[in-house]
Tab-separated table of C-alpha atoms in Angstrom:
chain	number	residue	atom	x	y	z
A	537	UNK	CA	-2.074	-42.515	-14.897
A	538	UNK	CA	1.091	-44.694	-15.489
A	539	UNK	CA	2.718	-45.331	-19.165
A	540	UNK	CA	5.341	-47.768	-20.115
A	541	UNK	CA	7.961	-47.144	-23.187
A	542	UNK	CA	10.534	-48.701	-25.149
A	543	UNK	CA	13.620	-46.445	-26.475
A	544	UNK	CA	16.619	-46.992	-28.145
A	545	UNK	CA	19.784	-44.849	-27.965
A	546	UNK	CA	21.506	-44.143	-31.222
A	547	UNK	CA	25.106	-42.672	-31.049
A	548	UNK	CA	26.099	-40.247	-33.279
A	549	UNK	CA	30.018	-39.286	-34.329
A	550	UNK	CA	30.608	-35.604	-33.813
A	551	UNK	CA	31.896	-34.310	-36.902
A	552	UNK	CA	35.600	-32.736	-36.113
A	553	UNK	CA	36.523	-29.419	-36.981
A	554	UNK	CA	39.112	-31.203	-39.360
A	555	UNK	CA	36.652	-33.017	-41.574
A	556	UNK	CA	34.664	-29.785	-42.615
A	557	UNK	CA	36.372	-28.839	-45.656
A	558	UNK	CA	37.367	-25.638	-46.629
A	559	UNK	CA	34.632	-25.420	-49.796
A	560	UNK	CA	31.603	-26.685	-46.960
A	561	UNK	CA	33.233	-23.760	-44.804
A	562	UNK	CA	33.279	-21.514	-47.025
A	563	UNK	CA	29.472	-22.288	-48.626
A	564	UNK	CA	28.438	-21.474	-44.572
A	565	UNK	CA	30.361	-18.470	-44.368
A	566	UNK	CA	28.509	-17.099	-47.505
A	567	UNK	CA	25.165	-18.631	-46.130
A	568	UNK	CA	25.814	-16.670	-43.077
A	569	UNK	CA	27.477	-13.167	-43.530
A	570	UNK	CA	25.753	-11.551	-40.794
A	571	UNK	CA	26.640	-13.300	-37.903
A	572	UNK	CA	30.902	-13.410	-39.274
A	573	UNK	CA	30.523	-9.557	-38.965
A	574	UNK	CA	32.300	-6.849	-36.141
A	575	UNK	CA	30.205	-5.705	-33.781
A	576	UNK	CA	29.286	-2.129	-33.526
A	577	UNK	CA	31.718	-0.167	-31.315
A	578	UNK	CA	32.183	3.352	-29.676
A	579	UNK	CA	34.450	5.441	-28.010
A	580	UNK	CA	33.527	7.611	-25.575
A	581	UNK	CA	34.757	11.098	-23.901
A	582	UNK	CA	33.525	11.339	-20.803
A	583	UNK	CA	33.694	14.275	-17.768
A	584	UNK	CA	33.844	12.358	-14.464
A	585	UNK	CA	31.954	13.027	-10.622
A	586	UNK	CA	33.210	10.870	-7.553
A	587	UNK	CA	32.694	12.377	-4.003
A	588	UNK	CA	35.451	10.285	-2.799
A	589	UNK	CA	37.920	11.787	-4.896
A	590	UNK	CA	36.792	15.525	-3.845
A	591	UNK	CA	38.692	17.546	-1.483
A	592	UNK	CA	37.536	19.072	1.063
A	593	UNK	CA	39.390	21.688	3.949
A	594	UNK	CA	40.814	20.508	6.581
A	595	UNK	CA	38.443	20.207	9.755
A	596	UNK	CA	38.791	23.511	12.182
A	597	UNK	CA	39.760	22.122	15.863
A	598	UNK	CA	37.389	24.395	17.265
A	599	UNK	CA	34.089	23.251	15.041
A	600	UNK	CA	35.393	19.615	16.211
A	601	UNK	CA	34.611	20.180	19.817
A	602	UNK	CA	31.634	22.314	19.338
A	603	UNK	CA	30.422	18.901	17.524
A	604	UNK	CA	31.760	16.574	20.267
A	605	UNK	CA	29.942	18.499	22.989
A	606	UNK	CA	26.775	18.973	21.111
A	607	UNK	CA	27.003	15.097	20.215
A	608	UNK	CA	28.567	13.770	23.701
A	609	UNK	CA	25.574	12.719	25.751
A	610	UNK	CA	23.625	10.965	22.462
A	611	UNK	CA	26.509	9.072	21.357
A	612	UNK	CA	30.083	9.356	23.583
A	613	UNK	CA	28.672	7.826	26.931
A	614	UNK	CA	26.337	9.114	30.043
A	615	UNK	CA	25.378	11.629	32.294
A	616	UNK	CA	24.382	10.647	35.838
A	617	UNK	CA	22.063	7.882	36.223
A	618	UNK	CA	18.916	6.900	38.441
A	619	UNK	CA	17.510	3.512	38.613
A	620	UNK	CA	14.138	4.877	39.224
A	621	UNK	CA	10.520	3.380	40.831
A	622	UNK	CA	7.631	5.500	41.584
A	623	UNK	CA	3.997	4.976	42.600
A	624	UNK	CA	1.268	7.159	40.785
A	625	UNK	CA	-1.804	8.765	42.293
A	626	UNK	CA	-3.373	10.190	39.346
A	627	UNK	CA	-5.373	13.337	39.202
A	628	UNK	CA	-5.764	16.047	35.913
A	629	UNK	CA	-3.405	19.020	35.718
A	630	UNK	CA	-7.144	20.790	35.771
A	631	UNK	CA	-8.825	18.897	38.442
A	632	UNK	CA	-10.702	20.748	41.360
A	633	UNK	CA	-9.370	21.407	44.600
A	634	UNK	CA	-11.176	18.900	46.461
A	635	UNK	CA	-9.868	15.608	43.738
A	636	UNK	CA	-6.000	17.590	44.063
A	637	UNK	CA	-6.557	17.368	47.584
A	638	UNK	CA	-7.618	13.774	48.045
A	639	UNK	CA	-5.346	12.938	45.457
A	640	UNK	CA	-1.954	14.441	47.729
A	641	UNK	CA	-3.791	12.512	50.787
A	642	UNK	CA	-3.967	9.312	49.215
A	643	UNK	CA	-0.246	9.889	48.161
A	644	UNK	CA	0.748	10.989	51.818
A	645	UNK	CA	-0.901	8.005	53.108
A	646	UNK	CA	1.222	5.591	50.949
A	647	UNK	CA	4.400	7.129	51.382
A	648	UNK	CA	3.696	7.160	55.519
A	649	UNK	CA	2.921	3.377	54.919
A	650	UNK	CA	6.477	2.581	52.827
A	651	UNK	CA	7.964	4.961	55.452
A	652	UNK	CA	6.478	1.952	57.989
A	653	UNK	CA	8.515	-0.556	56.361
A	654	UNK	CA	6.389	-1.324	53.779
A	655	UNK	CA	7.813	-2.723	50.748
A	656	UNK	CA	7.937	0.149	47.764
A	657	UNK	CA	7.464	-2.660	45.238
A	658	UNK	CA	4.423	-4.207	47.257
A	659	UNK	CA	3.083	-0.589	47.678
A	660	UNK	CA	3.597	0.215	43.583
A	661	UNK	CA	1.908	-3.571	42.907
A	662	UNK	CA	-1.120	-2.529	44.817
A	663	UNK	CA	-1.855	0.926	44.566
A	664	UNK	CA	0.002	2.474	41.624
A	665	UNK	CA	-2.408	4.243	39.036
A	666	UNK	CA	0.596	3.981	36.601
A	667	UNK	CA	-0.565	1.047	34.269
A	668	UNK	CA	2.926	0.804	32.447
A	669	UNK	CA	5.160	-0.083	35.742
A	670	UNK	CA	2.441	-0.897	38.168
A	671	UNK	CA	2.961	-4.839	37.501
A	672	UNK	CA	7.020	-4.208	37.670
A	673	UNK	CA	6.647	-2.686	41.051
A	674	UNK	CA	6.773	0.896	39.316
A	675	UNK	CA	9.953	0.458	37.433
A	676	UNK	CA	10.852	3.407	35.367
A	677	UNK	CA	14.274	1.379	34.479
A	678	UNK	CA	17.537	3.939	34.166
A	679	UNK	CA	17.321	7.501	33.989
A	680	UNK	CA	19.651	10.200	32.772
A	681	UNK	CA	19.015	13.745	32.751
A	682	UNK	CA	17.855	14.748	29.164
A	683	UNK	CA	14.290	16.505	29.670
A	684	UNK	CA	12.019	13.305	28.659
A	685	UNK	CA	10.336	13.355	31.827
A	686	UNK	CA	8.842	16.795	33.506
A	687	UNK	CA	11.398	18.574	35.067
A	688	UNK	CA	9.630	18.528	38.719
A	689	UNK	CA	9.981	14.818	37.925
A	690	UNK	CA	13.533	15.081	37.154
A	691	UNK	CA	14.680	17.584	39.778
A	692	UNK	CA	13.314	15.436	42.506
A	693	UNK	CA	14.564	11.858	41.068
A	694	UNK	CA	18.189	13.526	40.777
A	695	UNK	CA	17.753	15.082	44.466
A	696	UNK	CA	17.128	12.032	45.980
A	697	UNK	CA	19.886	9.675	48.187
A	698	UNK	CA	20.183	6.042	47.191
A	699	UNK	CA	17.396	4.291	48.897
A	700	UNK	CA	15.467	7.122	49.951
A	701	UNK	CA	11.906	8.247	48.771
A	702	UNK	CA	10.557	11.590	47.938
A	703	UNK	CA	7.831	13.396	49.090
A	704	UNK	CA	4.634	13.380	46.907
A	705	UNK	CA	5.655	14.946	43.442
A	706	UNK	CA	3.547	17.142	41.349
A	707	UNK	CA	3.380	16.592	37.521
A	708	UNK	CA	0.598	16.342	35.074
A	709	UNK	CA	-0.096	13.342	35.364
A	710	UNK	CA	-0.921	13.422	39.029
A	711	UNK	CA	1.472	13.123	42.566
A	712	UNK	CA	4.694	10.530	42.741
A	713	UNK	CA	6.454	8.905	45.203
A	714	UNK	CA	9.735	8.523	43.669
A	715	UNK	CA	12.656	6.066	44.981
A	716	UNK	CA	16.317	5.387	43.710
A	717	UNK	CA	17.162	2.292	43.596
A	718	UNK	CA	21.011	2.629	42.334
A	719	UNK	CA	23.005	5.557	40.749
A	720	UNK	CA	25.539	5.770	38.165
A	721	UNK	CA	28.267	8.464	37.136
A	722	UNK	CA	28.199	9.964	34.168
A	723	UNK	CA	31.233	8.497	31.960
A	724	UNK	CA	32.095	9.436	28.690
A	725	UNK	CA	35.015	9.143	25.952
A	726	UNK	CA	36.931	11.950	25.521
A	727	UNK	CA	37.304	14.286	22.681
A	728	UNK	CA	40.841	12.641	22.066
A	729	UNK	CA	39.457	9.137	21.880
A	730	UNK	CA	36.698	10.326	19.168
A	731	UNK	CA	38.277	12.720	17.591
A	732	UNK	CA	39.252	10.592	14.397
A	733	UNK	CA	35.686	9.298	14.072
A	734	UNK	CA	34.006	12.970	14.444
A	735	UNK	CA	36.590	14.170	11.540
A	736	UNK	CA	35.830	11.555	9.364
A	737	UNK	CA	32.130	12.011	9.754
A	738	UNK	CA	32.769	15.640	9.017
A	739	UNK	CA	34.950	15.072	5.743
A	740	UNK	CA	32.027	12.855	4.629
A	741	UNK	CA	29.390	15.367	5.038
A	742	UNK	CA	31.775	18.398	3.381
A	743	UNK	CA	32.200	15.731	0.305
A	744	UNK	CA	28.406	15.110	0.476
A	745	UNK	CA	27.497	18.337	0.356
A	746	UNK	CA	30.383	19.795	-1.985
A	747	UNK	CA	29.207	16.990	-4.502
A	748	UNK	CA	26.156	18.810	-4.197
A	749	UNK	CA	26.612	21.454	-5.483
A	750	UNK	CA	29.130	20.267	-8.235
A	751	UNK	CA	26.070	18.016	-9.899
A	752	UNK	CA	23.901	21.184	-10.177
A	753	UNK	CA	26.914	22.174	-12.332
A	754	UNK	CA	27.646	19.562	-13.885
A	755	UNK	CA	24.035	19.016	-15.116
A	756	UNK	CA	23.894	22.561	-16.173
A	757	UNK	CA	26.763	23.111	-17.938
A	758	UNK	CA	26.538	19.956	-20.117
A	759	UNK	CA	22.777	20.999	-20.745
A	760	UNK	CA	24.065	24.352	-21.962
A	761	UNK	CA	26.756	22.848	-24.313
A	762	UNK	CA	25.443	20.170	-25.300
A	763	UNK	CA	27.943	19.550	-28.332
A	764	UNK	CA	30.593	19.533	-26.284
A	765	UNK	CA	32.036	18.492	-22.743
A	766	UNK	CA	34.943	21.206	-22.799
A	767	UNK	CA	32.508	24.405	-20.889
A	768	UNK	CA	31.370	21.018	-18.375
A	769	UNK	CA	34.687	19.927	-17.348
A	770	UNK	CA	36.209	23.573	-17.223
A	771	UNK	CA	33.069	24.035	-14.558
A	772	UNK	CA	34.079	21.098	-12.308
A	773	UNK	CA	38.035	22.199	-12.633
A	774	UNK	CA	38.137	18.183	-14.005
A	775	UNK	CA	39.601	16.697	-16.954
A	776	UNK	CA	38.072	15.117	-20.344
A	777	UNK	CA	38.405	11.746	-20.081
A	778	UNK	CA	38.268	8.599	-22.956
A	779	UNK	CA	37.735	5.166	-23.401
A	780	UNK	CA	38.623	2.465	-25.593
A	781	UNK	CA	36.279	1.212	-28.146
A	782	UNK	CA	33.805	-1.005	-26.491
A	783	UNK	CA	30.535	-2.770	-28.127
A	784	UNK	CA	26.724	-3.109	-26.667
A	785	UNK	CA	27.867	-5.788	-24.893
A	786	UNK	CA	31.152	-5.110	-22.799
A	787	UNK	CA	33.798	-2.933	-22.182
A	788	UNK	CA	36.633	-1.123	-19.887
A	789	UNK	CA	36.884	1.356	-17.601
A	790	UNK	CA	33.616	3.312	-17.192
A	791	UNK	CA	32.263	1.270	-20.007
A	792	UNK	CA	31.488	-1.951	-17.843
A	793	UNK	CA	28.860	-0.593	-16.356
A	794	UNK	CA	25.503	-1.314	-18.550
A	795	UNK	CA	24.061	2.165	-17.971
A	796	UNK	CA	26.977	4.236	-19.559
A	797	UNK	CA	26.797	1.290	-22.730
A	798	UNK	CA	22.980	1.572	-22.426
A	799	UNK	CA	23.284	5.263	-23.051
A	800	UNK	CA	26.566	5.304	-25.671
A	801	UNK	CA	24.446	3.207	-27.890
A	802	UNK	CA	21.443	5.139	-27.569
A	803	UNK	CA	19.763	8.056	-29.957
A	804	UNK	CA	20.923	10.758	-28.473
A	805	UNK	CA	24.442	9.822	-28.662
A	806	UNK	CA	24.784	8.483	-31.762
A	807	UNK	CA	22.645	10.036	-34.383
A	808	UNK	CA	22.485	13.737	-32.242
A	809	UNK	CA	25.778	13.051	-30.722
A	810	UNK	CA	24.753	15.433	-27.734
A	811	UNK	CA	25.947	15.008	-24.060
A	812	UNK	CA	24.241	12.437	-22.082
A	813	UNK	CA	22.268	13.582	-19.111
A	814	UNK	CA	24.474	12.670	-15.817
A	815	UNK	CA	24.643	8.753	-15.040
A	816	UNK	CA	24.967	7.297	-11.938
A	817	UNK	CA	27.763	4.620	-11.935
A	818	UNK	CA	27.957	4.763	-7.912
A	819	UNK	CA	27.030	5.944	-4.397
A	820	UNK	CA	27.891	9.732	-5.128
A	821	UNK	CA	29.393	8.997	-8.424
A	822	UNK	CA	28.045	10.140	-11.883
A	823	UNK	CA	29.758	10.657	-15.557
A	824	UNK	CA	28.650	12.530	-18.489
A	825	UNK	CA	29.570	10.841	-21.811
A	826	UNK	CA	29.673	12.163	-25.414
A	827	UNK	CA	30.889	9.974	-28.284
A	828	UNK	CA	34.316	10.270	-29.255
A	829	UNK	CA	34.284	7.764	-32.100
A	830	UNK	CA	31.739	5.261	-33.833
A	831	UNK	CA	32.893	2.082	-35.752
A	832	UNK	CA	29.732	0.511	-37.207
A	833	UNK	CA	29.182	-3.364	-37.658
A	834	UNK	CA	31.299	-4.738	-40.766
A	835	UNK	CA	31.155	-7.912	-42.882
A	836	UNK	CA	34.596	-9.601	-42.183
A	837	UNK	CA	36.340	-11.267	-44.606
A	838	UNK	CA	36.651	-15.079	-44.872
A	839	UNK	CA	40.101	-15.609	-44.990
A	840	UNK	CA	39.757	-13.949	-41.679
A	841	UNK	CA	37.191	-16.407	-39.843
A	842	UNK	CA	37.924	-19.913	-41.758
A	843	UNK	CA	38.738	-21.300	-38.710
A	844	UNK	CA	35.113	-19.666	-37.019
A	845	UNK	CA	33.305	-20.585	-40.150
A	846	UNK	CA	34.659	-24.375	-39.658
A	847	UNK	CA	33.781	-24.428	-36.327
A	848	UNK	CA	30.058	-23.381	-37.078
A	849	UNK	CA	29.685	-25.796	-39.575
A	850	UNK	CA	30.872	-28.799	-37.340
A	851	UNK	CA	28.625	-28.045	-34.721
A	852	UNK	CA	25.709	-27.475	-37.079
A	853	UNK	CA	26.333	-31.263	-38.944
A	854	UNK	CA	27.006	-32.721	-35.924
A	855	UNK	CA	23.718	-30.979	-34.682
A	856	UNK	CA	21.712	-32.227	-37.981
């Protein structure tokens, strides 16, 4: 579908704040009271909760190290190395004696033909049972000494020379030939060169955990009392705090945050004026309010808002 319109633009004047007289003012400051009045405003007390401003004691030099050691191989470097192949015959842990047997002879026979210059990767490609590294020539990649694989596997891997391969293995899985391919020395960073980063882990956890325990009594004690936050911030060994007075819609301090204004405006804290429950303002970082002071909405006088009430009034003739 298409259309096709005439239109004509008609300017209009906007009427200046200086043209609205003070009677026409006045007439829509009486027409509407309700929006020339304060807003509602509180004040609020307010025990505070910040894991980053707890202390905690100073780390002991000896719980340090016990952390770098238990941490050192999982995070500060390596232990010795293998770059590892291996060929698979595989046979079940429970298997007779006669499949265990032909099982070792088929794995003798391999390693007699590698041993005859035949290439290990050729030898994996073709007659490897191990489905994961048989198309990789049986690469198993780097290995360090941790306990992933079984430790016949590991003893043998970590006995073996650079280059050479190891007599058939014995595992669950069924008999290996195992080669390294490459080795590498363990190398890690010292306790010196971590210890900053282990002591700052630890003063995070202590805070963690200390800020624990301090909500459980925060949240009890301002339960208990809930007319006042003195027993609450005698508990947490922290002072009573206040704000300015703030309305619904902004304020200072903790009051920016629309939780803490959600709850100063709410029930509970005005008409019961009980403790709020704790608030989360941050990672680790709560506040209990109480209100301190209430100023309720207020019709303003005019001589105090001509120069709103002119303002309204221009916008609404220029509007009409």
């Amino acid at each position: 579908q298409t259309r096709s319109f005439r239109y004509l633009t008609l300017a209009s004047t906007p009427v200046g704040v200086e043209q609205v007289s003070d009677e026409d003012a006045k007439a829509c400051f009486q027409r509407n009271a309700s929006k020339f009045q304060t807003k509602e405003q509180v004040s609020l007390e307010f025990v505070e909760l910040n894991s980053a401003t707890l202390v905690v004691p100073p780390a002991d030099e000896a719980m340090l190290r016990d952390r770098y050691e238990q941490q050192k191989s999982a995070r500060f470097g390596s232990g010795d190395q293998r770059l590892v192949s291996h060929i698979l015959v595989a046979v079940a842990g429970n298997a007779d004696a006669v499949a265990q047997k032909a099982a070792l002879a088929k794995a003798s026979e391999l390693l007699a033909k590698i041993r005859g210059g035949a290439s290990f990767d050729v030898v994996a490609r073709e007659s490897s049972e191990d489905v994961g590294s048989k198309e990789s020539g049986g690469d198993l990649g780097w290995i360090e000494k941790t306990g992933a694989f079984e430790q016949s596997f590991e003893d043998a891997l970590f006995g073996l020379a650079v280059g050479a391969v190891s007599e058939p293995v014995r595992t669950d899985q069924g008999y290996h030939l195992i080669t390294v391919r490459e080795s590498r020395a363990a190398s890690f960073r010292s306790f010196e060169e971590v210890r900053a980063e282990i002591e700052a882990e630890y003063a995070t956890s202590e805070r963690e955990h200390l800020f624990g325990e301090r909500f459980n009594e925060l949240v009890e004690a301002a339960f208990a009392t809930p007319g006042s936050l003195e027993p609450t911030a005698k508990a947490l060994e922290s002072p009573v705090q206040k704000t300015e007075l703030f309305d619904r819609d902004s304020g200072g301090g903790i009051a920016v945050f629309p939780k803490v204004r959600e709850a100063a405006f709410s029930d509970p804290a005005l008409v019961e004026r009980n403790n709020s429950e704790a608030i989360e303002v941050g990672e680790n970082h709560v506040v209990v309010v109480r209100i301190l002071e209430h100023k309720p909405a207020a019709p303003r006088k005019y001589e105090d808002v001509v120069a709103e009430a002119k303002i309204t009034m221009s916008r609404a003739e220029w509007m009409h």
